[in-house]
Coordinates of C-alpha atoms in Angstrom, one line a residue:
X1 CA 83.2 80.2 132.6
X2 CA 83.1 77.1 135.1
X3 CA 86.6 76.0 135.9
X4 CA 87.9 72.5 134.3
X5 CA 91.0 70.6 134.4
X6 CA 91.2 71.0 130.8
X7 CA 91.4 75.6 131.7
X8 CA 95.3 75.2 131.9
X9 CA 95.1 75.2 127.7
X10 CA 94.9 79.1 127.9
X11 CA 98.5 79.2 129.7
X12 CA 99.3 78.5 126.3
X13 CA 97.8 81.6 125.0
X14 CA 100.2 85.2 124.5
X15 CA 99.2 88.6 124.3
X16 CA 100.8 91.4 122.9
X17 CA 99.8 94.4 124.5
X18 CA 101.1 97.5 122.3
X19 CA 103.2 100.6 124.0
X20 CA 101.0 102.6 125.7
X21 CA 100.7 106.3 125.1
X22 CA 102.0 105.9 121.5
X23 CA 100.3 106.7 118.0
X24 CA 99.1 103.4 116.5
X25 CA 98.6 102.9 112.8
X26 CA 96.5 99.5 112.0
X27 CA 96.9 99.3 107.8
X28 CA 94.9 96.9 106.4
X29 CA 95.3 95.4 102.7
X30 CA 93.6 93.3 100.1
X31 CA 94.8 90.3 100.0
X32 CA 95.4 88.7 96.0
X33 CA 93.1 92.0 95.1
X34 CA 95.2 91.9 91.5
X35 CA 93.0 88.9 90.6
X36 CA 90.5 90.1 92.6
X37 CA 90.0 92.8 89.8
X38 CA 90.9 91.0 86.9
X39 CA 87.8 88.9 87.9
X40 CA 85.4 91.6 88.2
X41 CA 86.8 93.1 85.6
X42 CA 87.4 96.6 87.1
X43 CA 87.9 99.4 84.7
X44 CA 91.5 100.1 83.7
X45 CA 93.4 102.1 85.5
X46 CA 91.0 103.3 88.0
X47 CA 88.1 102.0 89.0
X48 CA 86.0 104.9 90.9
X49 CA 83.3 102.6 91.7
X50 CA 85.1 99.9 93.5
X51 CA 87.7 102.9 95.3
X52 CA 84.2 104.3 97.0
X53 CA 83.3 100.9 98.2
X54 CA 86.7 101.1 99.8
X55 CA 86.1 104.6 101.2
X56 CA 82.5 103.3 102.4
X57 CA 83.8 100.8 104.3
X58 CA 86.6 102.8 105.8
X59 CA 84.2 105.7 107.1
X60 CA 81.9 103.0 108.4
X61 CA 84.8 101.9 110.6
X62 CA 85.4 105.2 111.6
X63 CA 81.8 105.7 112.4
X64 CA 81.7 102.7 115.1
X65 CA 84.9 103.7 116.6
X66 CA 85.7 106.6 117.8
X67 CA 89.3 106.0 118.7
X68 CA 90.2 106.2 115.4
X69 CA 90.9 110.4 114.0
X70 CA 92.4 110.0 110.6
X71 CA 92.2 107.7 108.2
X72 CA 93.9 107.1 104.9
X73 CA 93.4 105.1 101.8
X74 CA 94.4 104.2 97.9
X75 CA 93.8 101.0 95.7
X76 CA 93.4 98.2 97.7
X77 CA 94.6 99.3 101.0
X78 CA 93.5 101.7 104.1
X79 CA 95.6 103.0 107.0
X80 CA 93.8 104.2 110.3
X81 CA 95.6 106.3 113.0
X82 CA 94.1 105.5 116.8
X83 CA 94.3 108.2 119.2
X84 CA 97.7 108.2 121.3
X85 CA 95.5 107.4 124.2
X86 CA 93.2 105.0 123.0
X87 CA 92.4 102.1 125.1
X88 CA 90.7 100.0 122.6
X89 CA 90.8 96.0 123.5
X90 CA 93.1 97.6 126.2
X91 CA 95.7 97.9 122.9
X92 CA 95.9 94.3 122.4
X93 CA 97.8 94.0 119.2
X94 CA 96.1 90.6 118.0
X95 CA 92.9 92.2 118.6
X96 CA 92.9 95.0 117.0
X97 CA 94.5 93.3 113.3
X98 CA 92.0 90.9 113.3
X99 CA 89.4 93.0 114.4
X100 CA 90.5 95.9 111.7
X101 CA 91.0 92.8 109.0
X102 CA 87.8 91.2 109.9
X103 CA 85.8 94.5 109.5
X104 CA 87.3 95.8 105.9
X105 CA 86.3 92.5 104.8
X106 CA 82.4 92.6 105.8
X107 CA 81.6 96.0 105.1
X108 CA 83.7 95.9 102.0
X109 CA 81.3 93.2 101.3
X110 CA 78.2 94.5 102.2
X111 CA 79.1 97.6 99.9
X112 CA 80.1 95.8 96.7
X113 CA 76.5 94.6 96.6
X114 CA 75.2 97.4 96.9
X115 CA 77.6 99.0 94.0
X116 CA 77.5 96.5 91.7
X117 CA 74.4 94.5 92.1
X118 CA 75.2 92.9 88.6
X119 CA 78.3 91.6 90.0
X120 CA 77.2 89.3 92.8
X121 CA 80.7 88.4 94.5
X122 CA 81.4 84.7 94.0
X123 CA 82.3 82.4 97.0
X124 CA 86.1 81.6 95.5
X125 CA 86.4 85.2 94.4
X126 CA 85.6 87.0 98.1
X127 CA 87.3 89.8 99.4
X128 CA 89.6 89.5 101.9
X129 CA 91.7 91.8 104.0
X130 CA 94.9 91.4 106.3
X131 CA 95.8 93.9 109.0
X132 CA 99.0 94.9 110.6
X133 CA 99.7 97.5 114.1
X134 CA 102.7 99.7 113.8
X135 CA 103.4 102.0 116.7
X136 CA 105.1 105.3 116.2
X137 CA 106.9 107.4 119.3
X138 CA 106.0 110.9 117.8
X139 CA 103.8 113.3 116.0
X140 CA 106.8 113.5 113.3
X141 CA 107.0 110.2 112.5
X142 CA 103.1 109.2 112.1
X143 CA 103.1 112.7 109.4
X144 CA 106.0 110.5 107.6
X145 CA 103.9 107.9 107.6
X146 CA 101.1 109.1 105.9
X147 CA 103.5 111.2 104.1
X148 CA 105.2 108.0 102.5
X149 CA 101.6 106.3 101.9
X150 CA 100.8 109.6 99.4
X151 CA 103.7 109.6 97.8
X152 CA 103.4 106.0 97.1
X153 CA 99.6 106.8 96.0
X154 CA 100.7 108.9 93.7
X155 CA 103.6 107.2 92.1
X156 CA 101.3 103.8 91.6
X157 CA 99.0 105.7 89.9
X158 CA 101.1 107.4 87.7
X159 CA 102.6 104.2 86.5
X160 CA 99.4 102.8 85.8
X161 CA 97.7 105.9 83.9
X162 CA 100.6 105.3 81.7
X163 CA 100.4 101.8 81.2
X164 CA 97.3 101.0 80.8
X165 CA 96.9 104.0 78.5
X166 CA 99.5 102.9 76.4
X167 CA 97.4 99.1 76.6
X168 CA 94.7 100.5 75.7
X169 CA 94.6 103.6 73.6
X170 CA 98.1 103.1 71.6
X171 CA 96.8 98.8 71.6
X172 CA 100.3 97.6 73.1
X173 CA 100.7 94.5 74.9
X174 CA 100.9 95.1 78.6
X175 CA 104.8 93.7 77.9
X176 CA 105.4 96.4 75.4
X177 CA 103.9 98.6 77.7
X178 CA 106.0 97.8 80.7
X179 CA 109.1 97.6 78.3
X180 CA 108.1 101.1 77.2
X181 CA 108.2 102.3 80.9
X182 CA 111.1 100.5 81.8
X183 CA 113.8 103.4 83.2
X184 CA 111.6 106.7 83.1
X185 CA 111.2 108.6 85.7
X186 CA 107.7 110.8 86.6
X187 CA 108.7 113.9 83.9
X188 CA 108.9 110.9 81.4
X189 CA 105.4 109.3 82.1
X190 CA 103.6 112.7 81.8
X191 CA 105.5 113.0 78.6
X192 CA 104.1 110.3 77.1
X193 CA 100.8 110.9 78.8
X194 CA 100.5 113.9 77.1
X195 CA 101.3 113.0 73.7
X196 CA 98.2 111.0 74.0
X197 CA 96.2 113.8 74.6
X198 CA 96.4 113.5 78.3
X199 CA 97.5 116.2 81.3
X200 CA 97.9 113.9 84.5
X201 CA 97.4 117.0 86.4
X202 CA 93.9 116.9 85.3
X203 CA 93.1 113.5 86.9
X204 CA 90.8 113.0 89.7
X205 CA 92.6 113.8 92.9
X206 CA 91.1 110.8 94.4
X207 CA 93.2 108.9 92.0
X208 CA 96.6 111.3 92.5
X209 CA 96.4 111.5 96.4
X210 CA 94.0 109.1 97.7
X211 CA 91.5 110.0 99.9
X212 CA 91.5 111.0 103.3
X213 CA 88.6 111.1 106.4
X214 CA 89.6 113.4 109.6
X215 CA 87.3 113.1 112.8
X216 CA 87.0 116.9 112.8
X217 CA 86.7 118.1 116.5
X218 CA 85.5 121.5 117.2
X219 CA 85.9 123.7 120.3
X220 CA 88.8 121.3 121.0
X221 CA 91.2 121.5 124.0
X222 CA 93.5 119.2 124.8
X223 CA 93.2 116.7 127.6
X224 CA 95.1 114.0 129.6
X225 CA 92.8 111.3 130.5
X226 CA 95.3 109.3 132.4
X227 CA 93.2 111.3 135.5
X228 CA 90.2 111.1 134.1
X229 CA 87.3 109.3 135.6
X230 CA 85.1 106.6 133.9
X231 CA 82.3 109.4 133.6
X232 CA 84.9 111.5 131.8
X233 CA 86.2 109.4 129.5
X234 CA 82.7 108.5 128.7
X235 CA 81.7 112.1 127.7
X236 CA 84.9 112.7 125.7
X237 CA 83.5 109.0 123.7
X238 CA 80.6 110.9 123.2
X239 CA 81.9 114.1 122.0
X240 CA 84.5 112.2 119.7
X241 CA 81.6 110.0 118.3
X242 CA 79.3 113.3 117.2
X243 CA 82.1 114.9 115.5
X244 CA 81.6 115.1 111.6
X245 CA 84.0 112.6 109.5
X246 CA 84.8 114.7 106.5
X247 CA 86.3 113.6 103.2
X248 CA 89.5 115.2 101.8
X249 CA 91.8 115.1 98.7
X250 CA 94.6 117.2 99.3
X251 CA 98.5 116.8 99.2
X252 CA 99.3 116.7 102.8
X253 CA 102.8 116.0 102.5
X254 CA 104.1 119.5 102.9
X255 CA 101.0 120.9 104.3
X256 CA 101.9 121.8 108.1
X257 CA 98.7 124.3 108.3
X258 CA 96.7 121.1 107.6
X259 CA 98.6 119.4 110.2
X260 CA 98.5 122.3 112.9
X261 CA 94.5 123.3 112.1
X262 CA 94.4 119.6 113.6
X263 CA 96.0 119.3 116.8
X264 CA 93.0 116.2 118.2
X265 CA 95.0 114.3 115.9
X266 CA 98.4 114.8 118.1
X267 CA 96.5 113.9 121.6

């Protein structure tokens, strides 16, 4: 760019360059997606359809960068864990929200066409994502992450198996049905559940747990690229970008052989 007197506008401009050698989470989340649904008129309380366009657009992401090794998602929100060494936008924090944001939104887009072709999205009703960057110091504290993110999976959607059940196969209002619900705890919920003919354990584990894409490395060993040349980095890119992306449904929370049979996603 040529040089101007008008160049000293960018002194203006801050970055904020996350920690380096930490785990970074980028979550990204639909923004108004309550109306978003009402609108299209997504099916009550779970919409498989519209949670695979979410899970399209997530792998996609995961497919075009290979920094990213786990990813996590439920409703109308996805979490994806970078590498601890990732050098992505050289970790620029502004960068990578936007850049996260800007993606969910497109391919979430691009998708819902092709999923619902009789439901052309309308230019007031668009989908559109926000992203955030949280950095964690340790291996612990990224498992509590995703830990906390399935647990709040699954108590969402146990809330709204019940209510809209009780909407619409018991015909209350949804303020009878959130009156009804008001104080019980989970043993409660699959009470009444079941009394309408339902066993929440039988549900989809999409719905209970959310799903889950791992970058699944094989013949792994662990590396520190701080000495690596350009070259090398290059070829570990390469490697990371071949490796399958495999779906999973499982409860991870408590699940440290899951964790340990996946030690790419501690480097």
């Amino acid at each position: 760019m040529a040089n101007s007197r008008y160049e000293y506008v960018k002194s203006f401009e801050r970055e904020n360059y996350l920690l380096p050698d930490t785990y970074v989470v980028i979550r990204v989340d639909g923004k108004g997606f309550h109306k978003f649904s009402q609108h299209y008129q997504f099916t009550k309380p779970n919409d498989i359809a519209a949670l695979q366009v979410m899970n399209r657009a997530a792998h996609k992401i995961m497919t075009k960068y290979s920094d990213v090794m786990m990813a996590y998602g439920d409703s109308d929100e996805y979490s994806f864990l970078l590498r601890r060494q990732c050098e992505l936008y050289e970790r620029r924090e502004m960068k990578l929200c936007t850049l996260f944001a800007s993606l969910m939104s497109s391919y979430y887009s691009f998708y819902w066409n092709q999923a619902f072709p009789d439901k052309q999205l309308e230019e007031d009703h668009l989908p559109v994502f926000d992203g955030r960057a949280v950095v964690y110091p340790n291996f612990n504290v990224v498992r509590d992450y995703f830990s906390w993110r399935q647990v709040d999976c699954h108590i969402n959607n146990l809330y709204n198996t019940t209510f809209w059940n009780l909407v619409i196969k018991q015909e209350l209002t949804p303020q009878q049905a959130e009156h009804k619900l008001m104080g019980t705890v989970s043993s409660d919920k699959n009470e009444i559940l079941f009394q309408m003919g339902i066993n929440y354990n039988n549900e989809p584990e999409m719905f209970k747990k959310g799903t889950i894409y791992v970058r699944e490395l094989k013949d792994y060993n662990t590396k520190d690229e701080s000495n690596l040349s350009s070259r090398q980095k290059s070829r570990e890119d390469k490697k990371r970008k071949k490796a399958d992306i495999v779906e999973h449904h499982v409860d991870i929370i408590n699940d440290d052989a899951w964790w340990d049979s996946r030690p790419w996603l501690k480097d």
